[in-house]
mmCIF file of C-alpha atoms in Angstrom:
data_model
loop_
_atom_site.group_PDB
_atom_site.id
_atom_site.type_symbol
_atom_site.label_atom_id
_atom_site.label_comp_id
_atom_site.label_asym_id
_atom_site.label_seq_id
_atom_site.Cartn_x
_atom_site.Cartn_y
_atom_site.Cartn_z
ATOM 1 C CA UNK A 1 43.729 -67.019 271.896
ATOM 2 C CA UNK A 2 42.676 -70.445 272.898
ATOM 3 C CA UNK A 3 41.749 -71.868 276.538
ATOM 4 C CA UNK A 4 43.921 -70.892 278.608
ATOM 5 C CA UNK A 5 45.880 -73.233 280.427
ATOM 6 C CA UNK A 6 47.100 -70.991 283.208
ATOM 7 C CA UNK A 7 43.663 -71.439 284.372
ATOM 8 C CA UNK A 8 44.531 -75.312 285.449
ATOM 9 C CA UNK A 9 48.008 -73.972 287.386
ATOM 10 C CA UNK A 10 47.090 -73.644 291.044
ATOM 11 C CA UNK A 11 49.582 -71.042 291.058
ATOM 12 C CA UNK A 12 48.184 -68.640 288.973
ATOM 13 C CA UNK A 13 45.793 -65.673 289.970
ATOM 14 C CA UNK A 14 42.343 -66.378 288.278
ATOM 15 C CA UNK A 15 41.405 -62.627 288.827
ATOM 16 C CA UNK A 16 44.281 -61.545 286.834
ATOM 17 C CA UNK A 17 43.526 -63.810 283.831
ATOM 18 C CA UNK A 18 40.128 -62.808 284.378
ATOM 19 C CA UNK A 19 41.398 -58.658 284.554
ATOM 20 C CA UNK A 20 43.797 -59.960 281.055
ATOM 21 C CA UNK A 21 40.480 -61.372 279.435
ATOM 22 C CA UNK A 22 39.220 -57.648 280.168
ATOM 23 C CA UNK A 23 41.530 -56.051 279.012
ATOM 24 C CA UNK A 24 41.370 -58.042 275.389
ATOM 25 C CA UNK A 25 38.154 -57.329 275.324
ATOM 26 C CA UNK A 26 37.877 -53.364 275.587
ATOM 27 C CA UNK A 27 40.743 -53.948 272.737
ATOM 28 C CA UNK A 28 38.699 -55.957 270.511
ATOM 29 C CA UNK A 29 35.052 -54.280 271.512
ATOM 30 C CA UNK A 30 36.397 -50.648 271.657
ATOM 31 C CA UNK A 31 34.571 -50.234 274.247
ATOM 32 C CA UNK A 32 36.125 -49.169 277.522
ATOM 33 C CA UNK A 33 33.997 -50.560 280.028
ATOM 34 C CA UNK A 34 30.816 -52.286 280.215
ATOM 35 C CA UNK A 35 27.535 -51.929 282.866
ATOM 36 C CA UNK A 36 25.416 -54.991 282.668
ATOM 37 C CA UNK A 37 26.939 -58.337 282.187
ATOM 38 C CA UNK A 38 24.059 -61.432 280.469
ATOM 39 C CA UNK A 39 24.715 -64.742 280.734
ATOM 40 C CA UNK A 40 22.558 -66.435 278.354
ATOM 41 C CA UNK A 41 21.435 -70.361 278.828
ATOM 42 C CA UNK A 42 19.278 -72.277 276.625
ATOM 43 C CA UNK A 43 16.024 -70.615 275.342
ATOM 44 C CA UNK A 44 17.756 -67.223 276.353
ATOM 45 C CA UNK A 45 19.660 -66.058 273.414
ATOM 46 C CA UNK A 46 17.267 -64.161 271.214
ATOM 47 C CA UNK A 47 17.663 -61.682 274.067
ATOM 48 C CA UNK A 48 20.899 -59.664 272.979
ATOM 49 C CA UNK A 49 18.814 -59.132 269.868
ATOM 50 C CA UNK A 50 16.622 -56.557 271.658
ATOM 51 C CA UNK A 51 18.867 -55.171 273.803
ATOM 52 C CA UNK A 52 20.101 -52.346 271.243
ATOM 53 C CA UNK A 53 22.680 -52.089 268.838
ATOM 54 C CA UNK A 54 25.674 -54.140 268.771
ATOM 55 C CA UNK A 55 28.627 -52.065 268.559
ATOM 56 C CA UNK A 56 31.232 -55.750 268.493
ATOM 57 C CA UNK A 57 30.566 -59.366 268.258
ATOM 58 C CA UNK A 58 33.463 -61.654 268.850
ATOM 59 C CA UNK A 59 34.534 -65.322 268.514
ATOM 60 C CA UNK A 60 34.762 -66.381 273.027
ATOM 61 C CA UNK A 61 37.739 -68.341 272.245
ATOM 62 C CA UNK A 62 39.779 -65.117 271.157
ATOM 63 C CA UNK A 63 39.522 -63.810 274.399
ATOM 64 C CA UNK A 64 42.151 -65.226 277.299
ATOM 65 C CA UNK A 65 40.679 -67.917 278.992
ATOM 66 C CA UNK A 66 37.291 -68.168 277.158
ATOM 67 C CA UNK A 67 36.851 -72.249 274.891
ATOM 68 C CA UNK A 68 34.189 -72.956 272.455
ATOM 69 C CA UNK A 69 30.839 -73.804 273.704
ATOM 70 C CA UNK A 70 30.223 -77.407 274.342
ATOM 71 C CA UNK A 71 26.958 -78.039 274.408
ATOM 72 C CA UNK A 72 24.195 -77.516 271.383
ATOM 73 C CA UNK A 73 22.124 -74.646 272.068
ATOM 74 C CA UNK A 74 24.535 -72.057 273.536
ATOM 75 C CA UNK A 75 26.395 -69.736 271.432
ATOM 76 C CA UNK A 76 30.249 -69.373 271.294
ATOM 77 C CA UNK A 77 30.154 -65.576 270.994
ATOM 78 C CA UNK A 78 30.571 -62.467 272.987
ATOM 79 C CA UNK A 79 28.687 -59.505 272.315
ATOM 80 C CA UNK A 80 29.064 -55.911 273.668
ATOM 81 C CA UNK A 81 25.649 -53.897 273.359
ATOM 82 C CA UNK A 82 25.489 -50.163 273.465
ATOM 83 C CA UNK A 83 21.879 -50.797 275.397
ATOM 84 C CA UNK A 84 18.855 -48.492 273.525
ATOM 85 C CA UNK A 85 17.832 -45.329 274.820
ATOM 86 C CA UNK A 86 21.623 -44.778 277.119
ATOM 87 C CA UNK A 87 24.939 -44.964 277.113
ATOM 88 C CA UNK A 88 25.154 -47.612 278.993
ATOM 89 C CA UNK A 89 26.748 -51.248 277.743
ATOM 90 C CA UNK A 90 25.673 -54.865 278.086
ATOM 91 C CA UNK A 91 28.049 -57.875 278.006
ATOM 92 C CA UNK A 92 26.790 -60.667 276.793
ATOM 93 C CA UNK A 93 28.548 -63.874 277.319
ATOM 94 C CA UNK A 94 26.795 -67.141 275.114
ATOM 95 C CA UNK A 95 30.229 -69.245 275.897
ATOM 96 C CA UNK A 96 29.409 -70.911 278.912
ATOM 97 C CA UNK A 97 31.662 -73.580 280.643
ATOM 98 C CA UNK A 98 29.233 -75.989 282.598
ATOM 99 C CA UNK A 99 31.063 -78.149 285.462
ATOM 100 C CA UNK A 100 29.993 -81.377 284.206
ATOM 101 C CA UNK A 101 32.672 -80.546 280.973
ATOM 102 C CA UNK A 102 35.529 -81.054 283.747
ATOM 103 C CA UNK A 103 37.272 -78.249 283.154
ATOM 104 C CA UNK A 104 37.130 -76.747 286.646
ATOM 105 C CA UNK A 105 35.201 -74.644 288.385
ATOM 106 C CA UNK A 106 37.962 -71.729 287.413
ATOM 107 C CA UNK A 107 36.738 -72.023 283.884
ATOM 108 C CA UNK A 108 33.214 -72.811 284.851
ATOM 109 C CA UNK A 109 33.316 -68.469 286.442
ATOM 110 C CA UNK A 110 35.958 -66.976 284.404
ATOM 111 C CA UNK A 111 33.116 -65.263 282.262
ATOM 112 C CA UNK A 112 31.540 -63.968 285.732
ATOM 113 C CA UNK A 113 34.873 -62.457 287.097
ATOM 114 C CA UNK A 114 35.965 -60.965 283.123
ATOM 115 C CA UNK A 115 32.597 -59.445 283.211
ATOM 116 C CA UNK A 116 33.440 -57.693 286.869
ATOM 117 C CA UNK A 117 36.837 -56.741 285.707
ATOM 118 C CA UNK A 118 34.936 -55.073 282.748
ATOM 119 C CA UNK A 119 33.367 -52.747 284.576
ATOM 120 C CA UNK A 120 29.779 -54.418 285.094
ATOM 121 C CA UNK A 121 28.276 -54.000 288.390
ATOM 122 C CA UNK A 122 25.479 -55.882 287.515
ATOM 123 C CA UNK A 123 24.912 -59.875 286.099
ATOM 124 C CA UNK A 124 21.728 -61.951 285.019
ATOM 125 C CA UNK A 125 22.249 -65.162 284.985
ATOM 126 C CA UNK A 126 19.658 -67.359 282.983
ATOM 127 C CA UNK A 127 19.110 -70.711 282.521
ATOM 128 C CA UNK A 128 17.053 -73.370 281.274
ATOM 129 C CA UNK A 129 15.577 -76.085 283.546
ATOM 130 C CA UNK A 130 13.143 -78.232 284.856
ATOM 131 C CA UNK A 131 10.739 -77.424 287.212
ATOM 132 C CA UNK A 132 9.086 -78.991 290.417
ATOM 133 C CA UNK A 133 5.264 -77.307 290.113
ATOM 134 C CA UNK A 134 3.085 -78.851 287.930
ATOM 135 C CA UNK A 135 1.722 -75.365 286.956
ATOM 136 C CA UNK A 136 4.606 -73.861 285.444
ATOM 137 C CA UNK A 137 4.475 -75.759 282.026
ATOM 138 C CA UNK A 138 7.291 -75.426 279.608
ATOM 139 C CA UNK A 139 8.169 -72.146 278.776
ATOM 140 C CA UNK A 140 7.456 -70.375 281.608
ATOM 141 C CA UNK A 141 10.356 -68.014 283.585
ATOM 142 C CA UNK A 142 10.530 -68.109 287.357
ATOM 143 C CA UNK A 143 12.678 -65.252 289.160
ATOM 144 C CA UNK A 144 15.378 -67.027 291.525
ATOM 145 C CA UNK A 145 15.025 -66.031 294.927
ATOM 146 C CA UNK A 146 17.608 -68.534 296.667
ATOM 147 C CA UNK A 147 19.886 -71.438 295.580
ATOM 148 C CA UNK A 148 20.849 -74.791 296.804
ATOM 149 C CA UNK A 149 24.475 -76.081 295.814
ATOM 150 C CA UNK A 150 24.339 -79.823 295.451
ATOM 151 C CA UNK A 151 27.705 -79.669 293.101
ATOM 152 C CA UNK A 152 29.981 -80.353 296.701
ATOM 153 C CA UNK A 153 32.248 -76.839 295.082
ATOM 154 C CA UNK A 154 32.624 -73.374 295.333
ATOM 155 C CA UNK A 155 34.442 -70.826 293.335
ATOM 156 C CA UNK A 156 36.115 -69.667 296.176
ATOM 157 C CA UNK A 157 39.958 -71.159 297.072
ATOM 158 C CA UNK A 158 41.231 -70.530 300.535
ATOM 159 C CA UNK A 159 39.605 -68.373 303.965
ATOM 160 C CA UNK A 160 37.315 -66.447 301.296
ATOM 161 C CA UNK A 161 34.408 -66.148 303.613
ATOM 162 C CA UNK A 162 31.396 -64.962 301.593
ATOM 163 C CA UNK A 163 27.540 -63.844 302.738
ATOM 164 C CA UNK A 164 24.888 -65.190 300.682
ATOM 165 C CA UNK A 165 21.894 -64.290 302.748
ATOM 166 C CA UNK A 166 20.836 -61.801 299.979
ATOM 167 C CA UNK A 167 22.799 -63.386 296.642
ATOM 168 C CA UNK A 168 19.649 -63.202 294.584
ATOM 169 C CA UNK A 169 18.906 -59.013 294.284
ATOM 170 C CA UNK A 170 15.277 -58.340 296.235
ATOM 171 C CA UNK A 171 15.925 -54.882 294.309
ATOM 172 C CA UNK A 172 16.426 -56.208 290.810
ATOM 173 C CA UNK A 173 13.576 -58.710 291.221
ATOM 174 C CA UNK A 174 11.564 -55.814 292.078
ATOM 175 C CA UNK A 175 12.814 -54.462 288.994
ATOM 176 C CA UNK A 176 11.519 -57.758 287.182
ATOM 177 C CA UNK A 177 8.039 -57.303 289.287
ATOM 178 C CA UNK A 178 7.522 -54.234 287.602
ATOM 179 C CA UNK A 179 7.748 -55.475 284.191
ATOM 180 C CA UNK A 180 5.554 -58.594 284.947
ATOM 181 C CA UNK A 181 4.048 -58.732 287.727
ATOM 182 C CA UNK A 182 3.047 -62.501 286.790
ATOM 183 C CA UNK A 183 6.531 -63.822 287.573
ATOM 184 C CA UNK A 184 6.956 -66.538 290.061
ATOM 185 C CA UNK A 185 10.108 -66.920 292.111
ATOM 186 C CA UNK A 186 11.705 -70.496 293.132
ATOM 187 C CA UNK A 187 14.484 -71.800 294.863
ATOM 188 C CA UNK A 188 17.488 -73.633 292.363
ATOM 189 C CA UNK A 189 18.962 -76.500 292.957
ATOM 190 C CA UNK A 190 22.000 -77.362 290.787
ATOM 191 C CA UNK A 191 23.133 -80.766 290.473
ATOM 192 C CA UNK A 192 26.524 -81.568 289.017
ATOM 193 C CA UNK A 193 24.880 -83.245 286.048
ATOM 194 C CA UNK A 194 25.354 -84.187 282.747
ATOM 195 C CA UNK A 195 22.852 -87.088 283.559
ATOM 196 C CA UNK A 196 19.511 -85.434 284.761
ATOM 197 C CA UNK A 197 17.869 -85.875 287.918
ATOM 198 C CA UNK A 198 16.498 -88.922 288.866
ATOM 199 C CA UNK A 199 12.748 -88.613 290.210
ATOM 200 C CA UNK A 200 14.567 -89.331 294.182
ATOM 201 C CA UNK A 201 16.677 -86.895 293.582
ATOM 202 C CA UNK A 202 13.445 -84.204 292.366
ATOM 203 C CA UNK A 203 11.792 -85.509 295.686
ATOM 204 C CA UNK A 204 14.788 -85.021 297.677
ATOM 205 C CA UNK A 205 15.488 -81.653 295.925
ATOM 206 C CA UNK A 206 11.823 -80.513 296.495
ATOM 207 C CA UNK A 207 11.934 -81.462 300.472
ATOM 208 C CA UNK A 208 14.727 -79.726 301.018
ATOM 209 C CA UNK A 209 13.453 -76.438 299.630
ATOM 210 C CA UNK A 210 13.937 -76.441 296.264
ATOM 211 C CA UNK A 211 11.324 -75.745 293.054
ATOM 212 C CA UNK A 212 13.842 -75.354 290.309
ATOM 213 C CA UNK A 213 16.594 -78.186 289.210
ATOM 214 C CA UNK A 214 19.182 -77.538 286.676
ATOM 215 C CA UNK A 215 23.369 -77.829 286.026
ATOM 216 C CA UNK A 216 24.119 -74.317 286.015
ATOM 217 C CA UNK A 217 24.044 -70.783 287.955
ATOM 218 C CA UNK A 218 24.939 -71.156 291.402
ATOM 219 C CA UNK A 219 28.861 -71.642 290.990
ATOM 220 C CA UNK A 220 28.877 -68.427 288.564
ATOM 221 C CA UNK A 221 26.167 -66.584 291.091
ATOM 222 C CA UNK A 222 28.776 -67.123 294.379
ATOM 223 C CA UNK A 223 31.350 -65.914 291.829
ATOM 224 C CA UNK A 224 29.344 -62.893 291.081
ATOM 225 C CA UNK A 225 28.994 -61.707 295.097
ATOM 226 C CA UNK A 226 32.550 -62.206 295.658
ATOM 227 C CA UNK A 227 33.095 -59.649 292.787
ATOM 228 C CA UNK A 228 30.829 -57.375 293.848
ATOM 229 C CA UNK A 229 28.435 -57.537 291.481
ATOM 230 C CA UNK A 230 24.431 -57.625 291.961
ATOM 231 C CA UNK A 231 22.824 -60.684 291.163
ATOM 232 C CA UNK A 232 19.495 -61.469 289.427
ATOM 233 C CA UNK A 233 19.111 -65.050 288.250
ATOM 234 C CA UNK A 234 15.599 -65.919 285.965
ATOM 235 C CA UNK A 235 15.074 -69.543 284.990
ATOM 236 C CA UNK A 236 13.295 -71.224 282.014
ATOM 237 C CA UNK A 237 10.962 -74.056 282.633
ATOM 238 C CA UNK A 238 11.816 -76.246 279.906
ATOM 239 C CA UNK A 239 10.173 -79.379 281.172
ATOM 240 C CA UNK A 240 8.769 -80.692 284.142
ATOM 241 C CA UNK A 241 11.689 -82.410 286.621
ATOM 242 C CA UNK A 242 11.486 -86.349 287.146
ATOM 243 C CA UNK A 243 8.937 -87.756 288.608
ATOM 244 C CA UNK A 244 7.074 -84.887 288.498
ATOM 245 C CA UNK A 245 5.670 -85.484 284.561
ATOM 246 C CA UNK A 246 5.534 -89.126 283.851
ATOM 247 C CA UNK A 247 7.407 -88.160 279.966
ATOM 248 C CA UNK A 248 11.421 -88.914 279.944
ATOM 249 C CA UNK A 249 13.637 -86.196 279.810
ATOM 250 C CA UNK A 250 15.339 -85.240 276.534
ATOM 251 C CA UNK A 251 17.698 -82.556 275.655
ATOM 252 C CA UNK A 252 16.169 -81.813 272.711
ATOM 253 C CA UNK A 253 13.117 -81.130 274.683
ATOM 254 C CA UNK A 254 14.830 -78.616 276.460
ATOM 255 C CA UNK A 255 16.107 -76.759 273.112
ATOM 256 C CA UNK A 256 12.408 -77.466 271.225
ATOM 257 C CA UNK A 257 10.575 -75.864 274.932
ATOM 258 C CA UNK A 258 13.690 -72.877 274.815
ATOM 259 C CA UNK A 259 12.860 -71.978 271.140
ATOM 260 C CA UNK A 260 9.376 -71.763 271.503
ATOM 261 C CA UNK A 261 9.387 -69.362 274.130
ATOM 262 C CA UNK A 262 11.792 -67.497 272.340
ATOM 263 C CA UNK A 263 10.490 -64.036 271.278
ATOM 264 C CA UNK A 264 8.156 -63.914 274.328
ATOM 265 C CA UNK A 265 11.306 -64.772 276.866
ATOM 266 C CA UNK A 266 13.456 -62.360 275.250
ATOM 267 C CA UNK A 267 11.522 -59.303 275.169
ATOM 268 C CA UNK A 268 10.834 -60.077 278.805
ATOM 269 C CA UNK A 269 14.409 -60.161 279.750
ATOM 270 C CA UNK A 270 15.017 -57.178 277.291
ATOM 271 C CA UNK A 271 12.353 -54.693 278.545
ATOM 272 C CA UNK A 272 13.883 -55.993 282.610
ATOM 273 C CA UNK A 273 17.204 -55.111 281.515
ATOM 274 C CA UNK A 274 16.069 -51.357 279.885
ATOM 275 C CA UNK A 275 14.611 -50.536 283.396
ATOM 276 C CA UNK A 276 17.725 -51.875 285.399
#
């Protein structure tokens, strides 16, 4: 099935596309219901390789609601992983819808809420970015420990009042903790992109809180809460922000930074996801 336009009708119920998208997919996956949903950004997708066997792999754009990737360096599939040494399953989603596509911020968490009507109780949301201290050189993941939404939207329509004190899971960063202790944590700051941040904007960002800047997370992370589902979010410092490193930004830096951290990245987020 293509995108799914019912997803641009105000009318329509977005959980119950998202519950139809879940239902397609124990059809097509054979597997009832999932435990652990992965959300995969750039550097991130060598990950599912580790995770354990995969028992489907599926075009995203068969499943209600779901489009091909747009941007190079994330994957259009969906995987379902019988995770090694249970009988547990990961979801892992490598279609991503960023808001700066204009699609909506429906399709921009439709992945999020499928995963919770799936079953999973549990997301990690990754992503690649740039980062605010000059110690964290490329290729270096940062636990997030709070956000800051500079997009101006939430996933939320109507009097859908929300707590975020505690989006970002103390427990599952503990969990993180235990597998390296070396991890830093940072606070996120999406932008609406797709231009990058001017250095002002890294300043501004950095007064206000923030250590991490990037287009992604936040949106799908409120998403996640309202469904119930425990968040942990782990960034990729791809480059340093503006201002902060006096080299221009490029996207292909961010892919070149992503691949070379690769294997190390993945077996991190592997080995976090075996003790979850």
């Amino acid at each position: 099935m293509a995108d799914d336009a019912r997803l641009d009708d105000p009318t329509a119920d977005p959980m119950q596309i998202a519950a139809e998208a879940a239902a397609a997919l124990a059809e097509l996956t054979g597997v009832a219901r999932h435990d652990i949903a992965l959300v995969l950004g750039s550097g991130w997708g060598g990950a599912a390789d580790l995770l354990g066997e995969t028992v489907a792999e599926l075009p995203a754009h068969e499943v209600p609601g779901f489009a091909k990737p747009a941007v190079v360096g994330h994957v259009g599939t969906i995987r379902s992983i019988r995770i090694t040494g249970s009988d547990k399953h990961a979801l892992v989603l490598g279609s991503r819808t960023h808001l700066y596509e204009g699609k909506g911020v429906r399709r921009v968490v439709h992945g999020v809420r499928t995963a919770a009507a799936a079953g999973c109780s549990t997301i990690v949301l990754t992503n690649g970015c740039g980062g605010l201290d000059p110690s964290w050189g490329p290729g270096t993941p940062v636990l997030i420990n709070d956000h800051i939404n500079l997009t101006t939207v939430s996933p939320l329509e109507g009097a859908t009042f929300v707590d975020l004190t505690d989006l970002y899971s103390q427990r599952l960063r503990d969990v993180a903790h235990r597998v390296d202790p070396s991890l830093d944590e940072g606070v996120y700051v999406q932008f609406r992109g797709p231009h990058y941040e001017t250095p002002a904007e890294v300043k501004m960002a950095g007064i206000m809180g923030g250590s991490l800047v990037g287009m992604s997370t936040t949106i799908e992370a409120i998403a996640a809460r309202h469904a119930g589902m425990e968040v942990l979010g782990i960034s990729l410092v791809t480059n340093l922000a503006a201002g902060i490193s006096a080299e221009p930004l490029s996207h292909e830096e961010v892919l070149e930074a992503g691949r070379a951290a690769g294997p190390r990245i993945s077996k991190l987020l592997a080995d976090i996801v075996s003790d979850i």
